[in-house]
Every structure is written in C-alpha cells, then in structure tokens.
Short mmCIF file of C-alpha atoms in Angstrom, two decimals:
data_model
loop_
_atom_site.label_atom_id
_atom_site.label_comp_id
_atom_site.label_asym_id
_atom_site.label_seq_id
_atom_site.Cartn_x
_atom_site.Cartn_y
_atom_site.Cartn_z
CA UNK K 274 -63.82 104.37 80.12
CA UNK K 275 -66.89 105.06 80.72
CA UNK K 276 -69.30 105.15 83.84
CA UNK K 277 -70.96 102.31 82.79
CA UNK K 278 -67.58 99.99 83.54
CA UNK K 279 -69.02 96.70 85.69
CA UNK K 280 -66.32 94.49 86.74
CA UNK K 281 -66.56 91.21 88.91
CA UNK K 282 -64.31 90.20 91.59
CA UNK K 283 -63.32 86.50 93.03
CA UNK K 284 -61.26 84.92 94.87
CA UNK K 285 -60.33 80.73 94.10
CA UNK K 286 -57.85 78.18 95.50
CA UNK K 287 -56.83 77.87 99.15
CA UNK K 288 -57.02 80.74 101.28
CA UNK K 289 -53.96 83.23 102.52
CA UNK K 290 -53.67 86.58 104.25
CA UNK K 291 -53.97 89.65 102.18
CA UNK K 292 -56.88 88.48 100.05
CA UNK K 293 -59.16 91.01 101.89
CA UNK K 294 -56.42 93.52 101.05
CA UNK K 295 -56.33 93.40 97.13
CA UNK K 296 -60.79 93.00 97.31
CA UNK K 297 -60.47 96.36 98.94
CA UNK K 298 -57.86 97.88 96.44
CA UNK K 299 -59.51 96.62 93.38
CA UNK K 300 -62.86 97.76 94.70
CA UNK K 301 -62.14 100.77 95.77
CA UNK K 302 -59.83 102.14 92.75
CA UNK K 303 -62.00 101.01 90.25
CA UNK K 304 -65.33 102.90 92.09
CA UNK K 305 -62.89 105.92 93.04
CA UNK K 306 -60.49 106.26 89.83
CA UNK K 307 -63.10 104.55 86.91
CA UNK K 308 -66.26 104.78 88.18
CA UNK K 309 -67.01 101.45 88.27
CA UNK K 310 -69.87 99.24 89.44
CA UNK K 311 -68.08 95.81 90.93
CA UNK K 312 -69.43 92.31 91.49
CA UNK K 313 -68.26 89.71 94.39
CA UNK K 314 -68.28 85.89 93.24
CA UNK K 315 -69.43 83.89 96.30
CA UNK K 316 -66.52 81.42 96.84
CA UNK K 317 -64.47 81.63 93.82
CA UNK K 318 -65.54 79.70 90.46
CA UNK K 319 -68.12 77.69 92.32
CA UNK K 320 -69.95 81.37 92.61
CA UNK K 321 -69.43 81.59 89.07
CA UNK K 322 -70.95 78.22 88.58
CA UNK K 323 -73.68 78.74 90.80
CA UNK K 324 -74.44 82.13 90.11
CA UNK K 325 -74.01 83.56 93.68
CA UNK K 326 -72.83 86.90 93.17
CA UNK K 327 -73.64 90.15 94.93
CA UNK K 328 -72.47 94.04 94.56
CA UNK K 329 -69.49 95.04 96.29
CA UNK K 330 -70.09 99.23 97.51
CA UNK K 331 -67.46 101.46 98.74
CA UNK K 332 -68.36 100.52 102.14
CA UNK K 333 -67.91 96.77 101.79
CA UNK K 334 -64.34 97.05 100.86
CA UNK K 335 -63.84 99.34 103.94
CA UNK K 336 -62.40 97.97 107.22
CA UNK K 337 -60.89 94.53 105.60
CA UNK K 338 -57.57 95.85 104.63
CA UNK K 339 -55.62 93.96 107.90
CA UNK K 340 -58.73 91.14 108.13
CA UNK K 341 -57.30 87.58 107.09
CA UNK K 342 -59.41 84.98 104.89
CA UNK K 343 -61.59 87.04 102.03
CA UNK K 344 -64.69 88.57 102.47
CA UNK K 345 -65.86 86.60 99.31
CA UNK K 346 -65.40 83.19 100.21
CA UNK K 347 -63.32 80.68 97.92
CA UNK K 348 -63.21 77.11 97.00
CA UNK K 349 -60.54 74.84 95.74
CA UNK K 350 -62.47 72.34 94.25
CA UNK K 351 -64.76 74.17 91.53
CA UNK K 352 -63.21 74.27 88.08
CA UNK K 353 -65.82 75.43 85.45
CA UNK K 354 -64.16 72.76 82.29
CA UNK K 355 -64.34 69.65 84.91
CA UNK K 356 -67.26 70.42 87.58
CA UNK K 357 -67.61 67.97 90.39
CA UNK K 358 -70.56 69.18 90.78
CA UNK K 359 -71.73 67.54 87.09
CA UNK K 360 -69.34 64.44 87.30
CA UNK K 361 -67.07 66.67 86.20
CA UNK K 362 -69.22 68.46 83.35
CA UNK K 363 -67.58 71.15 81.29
CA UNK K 364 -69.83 74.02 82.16
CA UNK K 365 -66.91 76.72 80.65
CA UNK K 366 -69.52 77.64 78.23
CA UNK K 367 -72.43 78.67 80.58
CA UNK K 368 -69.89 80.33 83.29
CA UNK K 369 -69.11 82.88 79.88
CA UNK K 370 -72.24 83.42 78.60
CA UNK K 371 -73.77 84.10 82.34
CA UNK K 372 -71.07 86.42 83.21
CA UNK K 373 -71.35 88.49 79.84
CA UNK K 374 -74.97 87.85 78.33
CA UNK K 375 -76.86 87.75 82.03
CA UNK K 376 -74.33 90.22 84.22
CA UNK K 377 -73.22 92.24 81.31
CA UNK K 378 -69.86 92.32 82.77
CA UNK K 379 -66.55 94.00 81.25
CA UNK K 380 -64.57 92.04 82.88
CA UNK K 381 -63.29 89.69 85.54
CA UNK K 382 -60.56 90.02 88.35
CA UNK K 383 -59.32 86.67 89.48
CA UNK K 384 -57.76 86.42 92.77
CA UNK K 385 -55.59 83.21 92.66
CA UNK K 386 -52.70 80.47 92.50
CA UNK K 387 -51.77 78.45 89.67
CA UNK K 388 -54.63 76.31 89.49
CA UNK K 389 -56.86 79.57 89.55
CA UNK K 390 -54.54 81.13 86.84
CA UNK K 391 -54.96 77.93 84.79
CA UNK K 392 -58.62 78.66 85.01
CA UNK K 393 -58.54 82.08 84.17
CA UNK K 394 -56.26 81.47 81.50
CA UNK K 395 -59.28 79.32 79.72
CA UNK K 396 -61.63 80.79 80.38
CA UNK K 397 -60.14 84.03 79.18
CA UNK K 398 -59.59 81.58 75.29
CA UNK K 399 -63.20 81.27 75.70
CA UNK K 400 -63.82 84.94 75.31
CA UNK K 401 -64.42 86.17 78.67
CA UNK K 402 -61.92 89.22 79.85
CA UNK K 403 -59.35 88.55 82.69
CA UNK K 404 -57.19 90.30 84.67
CA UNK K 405 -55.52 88.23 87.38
CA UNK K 406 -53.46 88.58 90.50
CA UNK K 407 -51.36 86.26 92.12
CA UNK K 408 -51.93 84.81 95.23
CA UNK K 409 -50.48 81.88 97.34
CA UNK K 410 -48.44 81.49 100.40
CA UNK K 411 -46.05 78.88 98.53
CA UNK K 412 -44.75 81.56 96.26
CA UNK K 413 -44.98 78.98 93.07
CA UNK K 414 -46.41 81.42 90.70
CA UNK K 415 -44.36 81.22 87.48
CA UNK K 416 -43.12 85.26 86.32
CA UNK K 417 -43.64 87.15 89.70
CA UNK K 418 -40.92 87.34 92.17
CA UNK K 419 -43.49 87.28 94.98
CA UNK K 420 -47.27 86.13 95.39
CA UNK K 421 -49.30 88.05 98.53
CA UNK K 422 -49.17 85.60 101.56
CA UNK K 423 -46.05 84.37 100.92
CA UNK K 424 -44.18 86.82 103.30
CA UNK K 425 -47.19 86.44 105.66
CA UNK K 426 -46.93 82.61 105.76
CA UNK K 427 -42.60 82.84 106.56
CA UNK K 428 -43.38 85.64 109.24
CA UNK K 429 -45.81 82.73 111.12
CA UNK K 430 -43.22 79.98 110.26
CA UNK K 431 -39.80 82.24 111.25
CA UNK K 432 -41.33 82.65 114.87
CA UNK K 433 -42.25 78.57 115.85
CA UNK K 434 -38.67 78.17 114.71
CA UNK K 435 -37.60 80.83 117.25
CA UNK K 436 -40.03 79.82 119.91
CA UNK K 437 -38.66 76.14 119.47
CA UNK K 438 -35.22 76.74 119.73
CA UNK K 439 -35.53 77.78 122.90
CA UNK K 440 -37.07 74.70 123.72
CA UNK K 441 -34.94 72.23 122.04
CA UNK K 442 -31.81 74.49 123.88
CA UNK K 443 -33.37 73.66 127.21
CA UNK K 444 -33.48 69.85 126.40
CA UNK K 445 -30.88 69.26 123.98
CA UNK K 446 -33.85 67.97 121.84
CA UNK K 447 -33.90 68.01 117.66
CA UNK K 448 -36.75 69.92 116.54
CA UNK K 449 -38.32 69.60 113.48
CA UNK K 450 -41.22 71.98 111.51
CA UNK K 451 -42.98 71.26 108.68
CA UNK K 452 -43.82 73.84 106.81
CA UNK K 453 -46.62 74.55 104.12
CA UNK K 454 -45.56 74.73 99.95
CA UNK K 455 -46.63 71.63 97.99
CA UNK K 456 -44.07 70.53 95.59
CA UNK K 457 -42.04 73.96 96.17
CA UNK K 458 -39.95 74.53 99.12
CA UNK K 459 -40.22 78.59 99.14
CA UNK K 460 -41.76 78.63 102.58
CA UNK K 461 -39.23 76.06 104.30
CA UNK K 462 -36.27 77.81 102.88
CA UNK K 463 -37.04 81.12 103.50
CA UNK K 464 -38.33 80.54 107.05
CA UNK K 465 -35.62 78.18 107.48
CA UNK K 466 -32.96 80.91 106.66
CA UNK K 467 -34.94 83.84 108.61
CA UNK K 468 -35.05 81.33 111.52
CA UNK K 469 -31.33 79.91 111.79
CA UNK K 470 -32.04 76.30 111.12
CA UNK K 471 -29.24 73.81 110.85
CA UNK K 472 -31.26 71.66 108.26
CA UNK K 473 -33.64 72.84 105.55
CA UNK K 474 -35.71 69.93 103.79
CA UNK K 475 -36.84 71.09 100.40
CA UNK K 476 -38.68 69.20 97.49
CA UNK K 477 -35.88 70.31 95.26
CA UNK K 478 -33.32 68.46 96.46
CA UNK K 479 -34.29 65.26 98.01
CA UNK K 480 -32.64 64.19 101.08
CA UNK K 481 -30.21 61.74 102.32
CA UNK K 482 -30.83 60.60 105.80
CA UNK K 483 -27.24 60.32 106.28
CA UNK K 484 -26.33 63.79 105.78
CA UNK K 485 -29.01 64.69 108.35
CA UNK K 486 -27.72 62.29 110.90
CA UNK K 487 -24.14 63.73 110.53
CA UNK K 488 -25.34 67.13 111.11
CA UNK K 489 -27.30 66.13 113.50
CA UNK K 490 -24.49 63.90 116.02
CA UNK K 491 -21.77 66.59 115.06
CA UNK K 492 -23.92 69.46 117.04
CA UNK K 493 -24.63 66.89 119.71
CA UNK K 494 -20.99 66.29 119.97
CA UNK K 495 -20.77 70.04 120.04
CA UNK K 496 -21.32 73.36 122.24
CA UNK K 497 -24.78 73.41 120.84
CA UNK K 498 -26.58 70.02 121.54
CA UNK K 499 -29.24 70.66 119.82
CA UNK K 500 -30.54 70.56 116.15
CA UNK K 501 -33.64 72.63 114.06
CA UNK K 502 -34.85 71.06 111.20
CA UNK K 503 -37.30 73.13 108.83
CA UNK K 504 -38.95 70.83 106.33
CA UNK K 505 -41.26 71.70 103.82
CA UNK K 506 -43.99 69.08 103.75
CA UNK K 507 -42.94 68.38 99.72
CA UNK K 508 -39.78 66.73 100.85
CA UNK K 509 -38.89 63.57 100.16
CA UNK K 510 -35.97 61.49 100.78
CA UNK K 511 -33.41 60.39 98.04
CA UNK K 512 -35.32 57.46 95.78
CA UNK K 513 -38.72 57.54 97.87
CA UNK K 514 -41.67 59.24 97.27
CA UNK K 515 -43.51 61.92 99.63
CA UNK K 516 -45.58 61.70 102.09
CA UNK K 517 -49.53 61.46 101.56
CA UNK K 518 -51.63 62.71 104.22
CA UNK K 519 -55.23 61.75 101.89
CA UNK K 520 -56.37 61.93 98.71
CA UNK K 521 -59.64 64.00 97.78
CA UNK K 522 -61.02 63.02 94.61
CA UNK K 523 -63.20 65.65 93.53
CA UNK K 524 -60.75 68.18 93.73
CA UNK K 525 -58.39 69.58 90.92
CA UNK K 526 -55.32 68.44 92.93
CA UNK K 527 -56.45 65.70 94.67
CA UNK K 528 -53.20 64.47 97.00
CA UNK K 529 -52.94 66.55 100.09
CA UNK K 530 -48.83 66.33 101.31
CA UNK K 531 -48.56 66.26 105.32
CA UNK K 532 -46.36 64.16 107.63
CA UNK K 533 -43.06 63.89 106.20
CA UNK K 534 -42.08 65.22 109.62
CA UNK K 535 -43.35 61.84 111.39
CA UNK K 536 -41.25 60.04 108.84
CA UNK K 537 -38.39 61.85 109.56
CA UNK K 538 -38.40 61.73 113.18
CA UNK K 539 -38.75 57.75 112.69
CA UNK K 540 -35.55 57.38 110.47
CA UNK K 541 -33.61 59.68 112.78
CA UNK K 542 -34.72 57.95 115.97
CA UNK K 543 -32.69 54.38 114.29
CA UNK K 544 -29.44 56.84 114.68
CA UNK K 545 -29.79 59.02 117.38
CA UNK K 546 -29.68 58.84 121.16
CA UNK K 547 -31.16 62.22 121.23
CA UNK K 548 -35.05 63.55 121.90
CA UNK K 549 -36.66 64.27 118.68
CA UNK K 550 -40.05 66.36 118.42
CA UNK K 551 -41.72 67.79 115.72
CA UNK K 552 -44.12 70.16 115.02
CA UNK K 553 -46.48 70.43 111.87
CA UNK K 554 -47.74 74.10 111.23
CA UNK K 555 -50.27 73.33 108.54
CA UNK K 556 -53.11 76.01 108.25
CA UNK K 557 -51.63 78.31 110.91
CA UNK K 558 -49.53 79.40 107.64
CA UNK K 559 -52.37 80.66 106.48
CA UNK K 560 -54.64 82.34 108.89
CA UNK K 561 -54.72 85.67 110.71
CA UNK K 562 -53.69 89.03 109.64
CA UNK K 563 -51.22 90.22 107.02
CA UNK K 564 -47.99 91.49 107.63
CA UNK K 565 -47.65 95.27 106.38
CA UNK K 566 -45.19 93.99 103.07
CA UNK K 567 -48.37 91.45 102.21
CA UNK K 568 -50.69 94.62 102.52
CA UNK K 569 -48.54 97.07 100.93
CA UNK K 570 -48.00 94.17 97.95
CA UNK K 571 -51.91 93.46 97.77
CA UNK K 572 -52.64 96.52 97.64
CA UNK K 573 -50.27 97.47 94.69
CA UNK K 574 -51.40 94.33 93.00
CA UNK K 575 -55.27 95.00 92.93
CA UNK K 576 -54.84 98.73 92.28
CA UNK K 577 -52.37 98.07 88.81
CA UNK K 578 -55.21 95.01 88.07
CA UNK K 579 -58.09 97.79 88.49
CA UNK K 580 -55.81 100.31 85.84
CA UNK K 581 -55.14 96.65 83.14
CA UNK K 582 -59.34 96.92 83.29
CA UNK K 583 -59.47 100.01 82.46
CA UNK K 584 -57.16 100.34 79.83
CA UNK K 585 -58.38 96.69 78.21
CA UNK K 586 -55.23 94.70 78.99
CA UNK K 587 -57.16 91.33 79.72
CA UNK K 588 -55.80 87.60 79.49
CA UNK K 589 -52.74 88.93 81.49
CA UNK K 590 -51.75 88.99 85.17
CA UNK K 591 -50.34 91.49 87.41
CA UNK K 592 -46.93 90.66 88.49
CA UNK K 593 -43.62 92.15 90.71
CA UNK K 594 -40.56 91.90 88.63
CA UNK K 595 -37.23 93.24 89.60
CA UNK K 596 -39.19 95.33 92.69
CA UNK K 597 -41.47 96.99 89.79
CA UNK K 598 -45.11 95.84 89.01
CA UNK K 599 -45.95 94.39 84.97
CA UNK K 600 -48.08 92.35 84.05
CA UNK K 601 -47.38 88.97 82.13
CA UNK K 602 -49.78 86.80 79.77
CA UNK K 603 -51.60 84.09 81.93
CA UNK K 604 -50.65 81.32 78.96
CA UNK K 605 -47.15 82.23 81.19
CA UNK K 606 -48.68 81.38 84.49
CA UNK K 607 -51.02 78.69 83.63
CA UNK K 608 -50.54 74.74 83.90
CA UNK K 609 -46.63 75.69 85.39
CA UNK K 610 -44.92 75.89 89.04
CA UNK K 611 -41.88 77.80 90.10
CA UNK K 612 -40.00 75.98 92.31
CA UNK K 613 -36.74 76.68 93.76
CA UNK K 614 -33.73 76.38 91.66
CA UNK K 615 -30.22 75.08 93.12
CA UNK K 616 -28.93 78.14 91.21
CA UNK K 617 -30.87 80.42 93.70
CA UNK K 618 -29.12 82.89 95.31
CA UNK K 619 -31.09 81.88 99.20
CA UNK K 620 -29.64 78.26 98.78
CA UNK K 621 -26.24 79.73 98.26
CA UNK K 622 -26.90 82.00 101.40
CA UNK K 623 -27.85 78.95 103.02
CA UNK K 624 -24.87 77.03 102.75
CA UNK K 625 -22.85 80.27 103.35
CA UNK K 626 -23.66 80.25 106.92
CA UNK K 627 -23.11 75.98 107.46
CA UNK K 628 -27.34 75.15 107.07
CA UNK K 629 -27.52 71.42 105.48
CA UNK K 630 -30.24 71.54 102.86
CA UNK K 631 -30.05 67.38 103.27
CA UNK K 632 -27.52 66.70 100.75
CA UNK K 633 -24.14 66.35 100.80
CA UNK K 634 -21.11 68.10 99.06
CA UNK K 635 -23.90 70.44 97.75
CA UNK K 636 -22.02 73.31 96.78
CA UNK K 637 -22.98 76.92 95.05
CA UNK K 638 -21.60 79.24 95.64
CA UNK K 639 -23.16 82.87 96.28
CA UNK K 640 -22.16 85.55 93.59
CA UNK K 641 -21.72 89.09 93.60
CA UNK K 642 -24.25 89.98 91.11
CA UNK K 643 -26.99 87.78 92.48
CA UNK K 644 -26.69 89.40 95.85
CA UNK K 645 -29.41 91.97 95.18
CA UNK K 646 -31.88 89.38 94.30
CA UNK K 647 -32.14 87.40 97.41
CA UNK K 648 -34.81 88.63 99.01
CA UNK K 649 -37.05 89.58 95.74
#
C-alpha cells in the first residue's frame, strides 16, 4: 500500500496487561513493514467522540512492551450510538465522518472486549474500516481461544491461592477468593485448577450450599483441615441471583458484580465450626506487568491486525484458533459472550483430581481427544 497509509489506534473497555504490548506491535509494524503514519485515540471511543487524538512515532511505542495499563488511556463508558455524554445521543455519524472526512484515516485498530467489539462492529456497518483485537482478562470473547490479559489475570490469581493456603494450613481456616470474570467463570476456573482449590464457584453452574458444606466438613474431618474456595464473582447460588456490588447508570453495562464471597462466608458460617476468611482480588487482576505468554500473544495479535490493514481485510478481528492466528468477522464477536461450557475439557480436569465445582453428582468425564485442548 502505499506510503500514504494513516491508521488510528485505541484502546476501549476496562483495562488489562498487555495493552501497551499490542500499541507497540501495531505501531511499530505498520511504520516499519507499511510505512504508515498512526494515530492514538485518547481513552478509547470517548477520544473518538471528543476528538482527542495525537500521532503515535516510532519512539512512543518504544519502552511499553512489559508496562501495564495503555499508554492511550481508555474508558468504559463512551459508546458513540448511545453517548452519556448527550443523554445518550447517537453521535455514530459524526465519530465516521471525523475519522474519515477530518483525519483522512484508512482505517481503525480497536483494542477491546465484547462491548468494544460490539462497537466496532457498528461502526464498521456505518462505513468506517476496522480491524480489531481482542482483549479482556475474563477470556469471554466469542471465536478466539484466548484474549491478552487473560493468562496475566490467572498468573496474579494462581499465587493468592498459593500464598493463602499456607495460611489457611496454619489455622485450619476455609479460604475463599473471588476472582474477576463477569458472567464467565474463565478466571476462577483456571486459577482455581492452577492453584489446587477444593471448590471452584463458577457462573455456569450455580451452586448448592450443601455440596460446599460437605466438602467442606469432610476435609475438616480429614488429614487436611482446611478448605480453598476460588469463586468467580459471577457466581450465584442455585435459584438466587448474584451479587450486586452498585449499579452505574451511564455506563453500557451498568451492574458491577462483587461480594458473592461475603455471601458465601455467611451461609457457610450457619454450618461450620470452622474459621472462614475471604479475600476479594478485584483490580489487582488487572494491574502490573504482563506475563511473557500475554506479551508474546499481544504482540502476535497487533502485528497480524497491522498486515489485515494492509491488505484491506476490515470489519474482522484478529483471533488464536487451534494455537494459529485468523481472523473472524466482528458480526461473530459482537453483542455475544463465551462462557464456559460443562462440556469443557478444564471442568472435566477439575473433577478428575476431586475439586467440587459446587454441584453435586456433576459428572464429565475427560476424553482422549479433548486432551490437547485444555490449555488453548
């Protein structure tokens, strides 16, 4: 293409480790491989919106690859067809023409979750070129195996597990994390798994206090005397409803989950002699440096999105299938969640090596030919 190419970068939704890293990749592959002049939206659509944007050199994209956060800024509220800003104006219309009348540009990069991908995925209808790239420590993304900060976000919740083992050994104690994930349990299962604990809580499967009590009296009966409980803060318990931390109306998803933990520790404490703390990990899953599989996955993610700009393949997102990077179309992604099946080959793993997911006489079984999947 030629060495006029002017592309603009952005990054929307929450943040996670190893946004820095794909800024840098994108930026630097399409100045390096396509001659490219790139643009940085100041905090996601809202820069969009606003029209904050600035040039993005060689040199800013230097240095950032192991930073967490993004360089950019984000925001999780500002969506271009229902701006809070406007009493929730459609302003879809002026975010196009700005971005390809005023800034002339060839295209966009979107750096984001589902709710960005729903974004991008209209805004693309209403003519303006996207290539996006998933991103989200929940790993909800539908037709990716993996979304950057996932593996980033299990590393952080893996080690409070093993720090509060120890603890709960010492004290015979029951321990219980809550995890990160929304209405997917990736992180809690995963971390749970990595981090040997007896119970994983999961929004797919609500709970029956019951089950948890039995697991929890039969260890306490036991050599171990003591119990780890990894809930993702989803869960919910069989016929109730999760748990609401607060509701923020002026943003896309307005209920904020938190606290299911406190619940939890209430119900057991009406069956159990034993000490019960908990621990909620909240934004700590999503702060600090990448881990080297989030860097080396950013990194292939924004380079293959710089190549889709080059060669025109817009309304489509970048994606890991099978260990190989594609790219799918973002009508795929958009308005959808992947959460985790009970036909998943980690649940069966799970209950392989005696770890309650909450429910009793769950049973699948693991099978040959999904053993190479598990850790996709």
């Amino acid at each position: 293409m030629a060495s006029s190419l002017r592309v603009g970068v952005l990054t929307g939704g929450g943040d996670c480790p190893g946004l820095n890293a794909v800024i840098r990749a994108v930026t630097k592959s399409l100045i390096l491989q396509h001659g490219a002049e790139v643009f940085g939206f100041e905090e996601g659509y809202l820069g969009m919106i606003e029209r904050r944007v600035r040039p993005l050199a060689y040199r800013d994209a230097s240095g950032i690859l192991n930073a967490g956060g993004t360089i950019l800024g984000t925001s999780n509220k500002a969506n271009p067809f229902d701006f809070y800003g406007r009493d929730g104006a459609d302003v879809s219309a002026e975010v196009v023409s700005y971005c390809i009348e005023e800034l002339k540009l060839d295209a966009v990069v979107v750096i984001g979750g589902d709710g960005s991908m729903s974004i991008a995925h209209g805004l693309n209808e209403h003519g303006l070129p996207i290539v996006g790239v998933p991103k989200t420590i929940d790993n909800d993304l539908m037709e990716t195996d993996r979304t950057f900060g996932f593996d980033t976000a299990v590393n952080i919740a893996t080690e409070a597990l093993d720090r509060l083992q120890t603890t709960a050994q010492s004290h015979q104690r029951v321990m219980i994390v809550e995890t990160m994930g929304r209405y997917a349990g990736w992180i809690a299962l995963y971390a749970g798994v990595a981090g040997g604990a007896d119970v994983i809580l999961i929004p797919e499967f609500p709970y029956e206090i019951e089950e948890i009590v039995s697991v929890c009296k039969t260890r306490a009966q036991g050599k171990q005397r003591f119990t780890i409980i990894a809930v993702a803060e989803g869960a919910a318990p069989k016929g109730g409803d999760r748990v609401v931390q607060q509701i923020i109306e002026d943003s896309p998803d307005p209920l904020r989950l938190g606290g299911v933990c406190k619940v939890l520790e209430a119900q057991l404490k009406q069956h159990l002699g034993s000490e019960i703390r908990t621990t909620i990990l909240g934004h700590t899953q999503r702060g600090g440096s990448p881990t080297p599989y989030d860097r080396v996955l950013a990194t292939g993610y924004g380079t293959y999105a710089a190549a889709m700009v080059a060669d025109g393949q817009f309304g489509r997102m970048v994606a890991l299938q099978d260990n190989r990077l594609t790219s799918v179309p973002l009508s795929a992604v958009a308005n959808k969640v992947k959460t985790v099946s009970p036909s998943h080959p980690m649940v069966a793993a799970a209950l392989a090596v005696g770890t309650s997911l909450g429910v009793p006489d769950l049973d699948v079984r693991l099978q040959g030919d999904q053993r190479s999947s598990i850790v996709s």
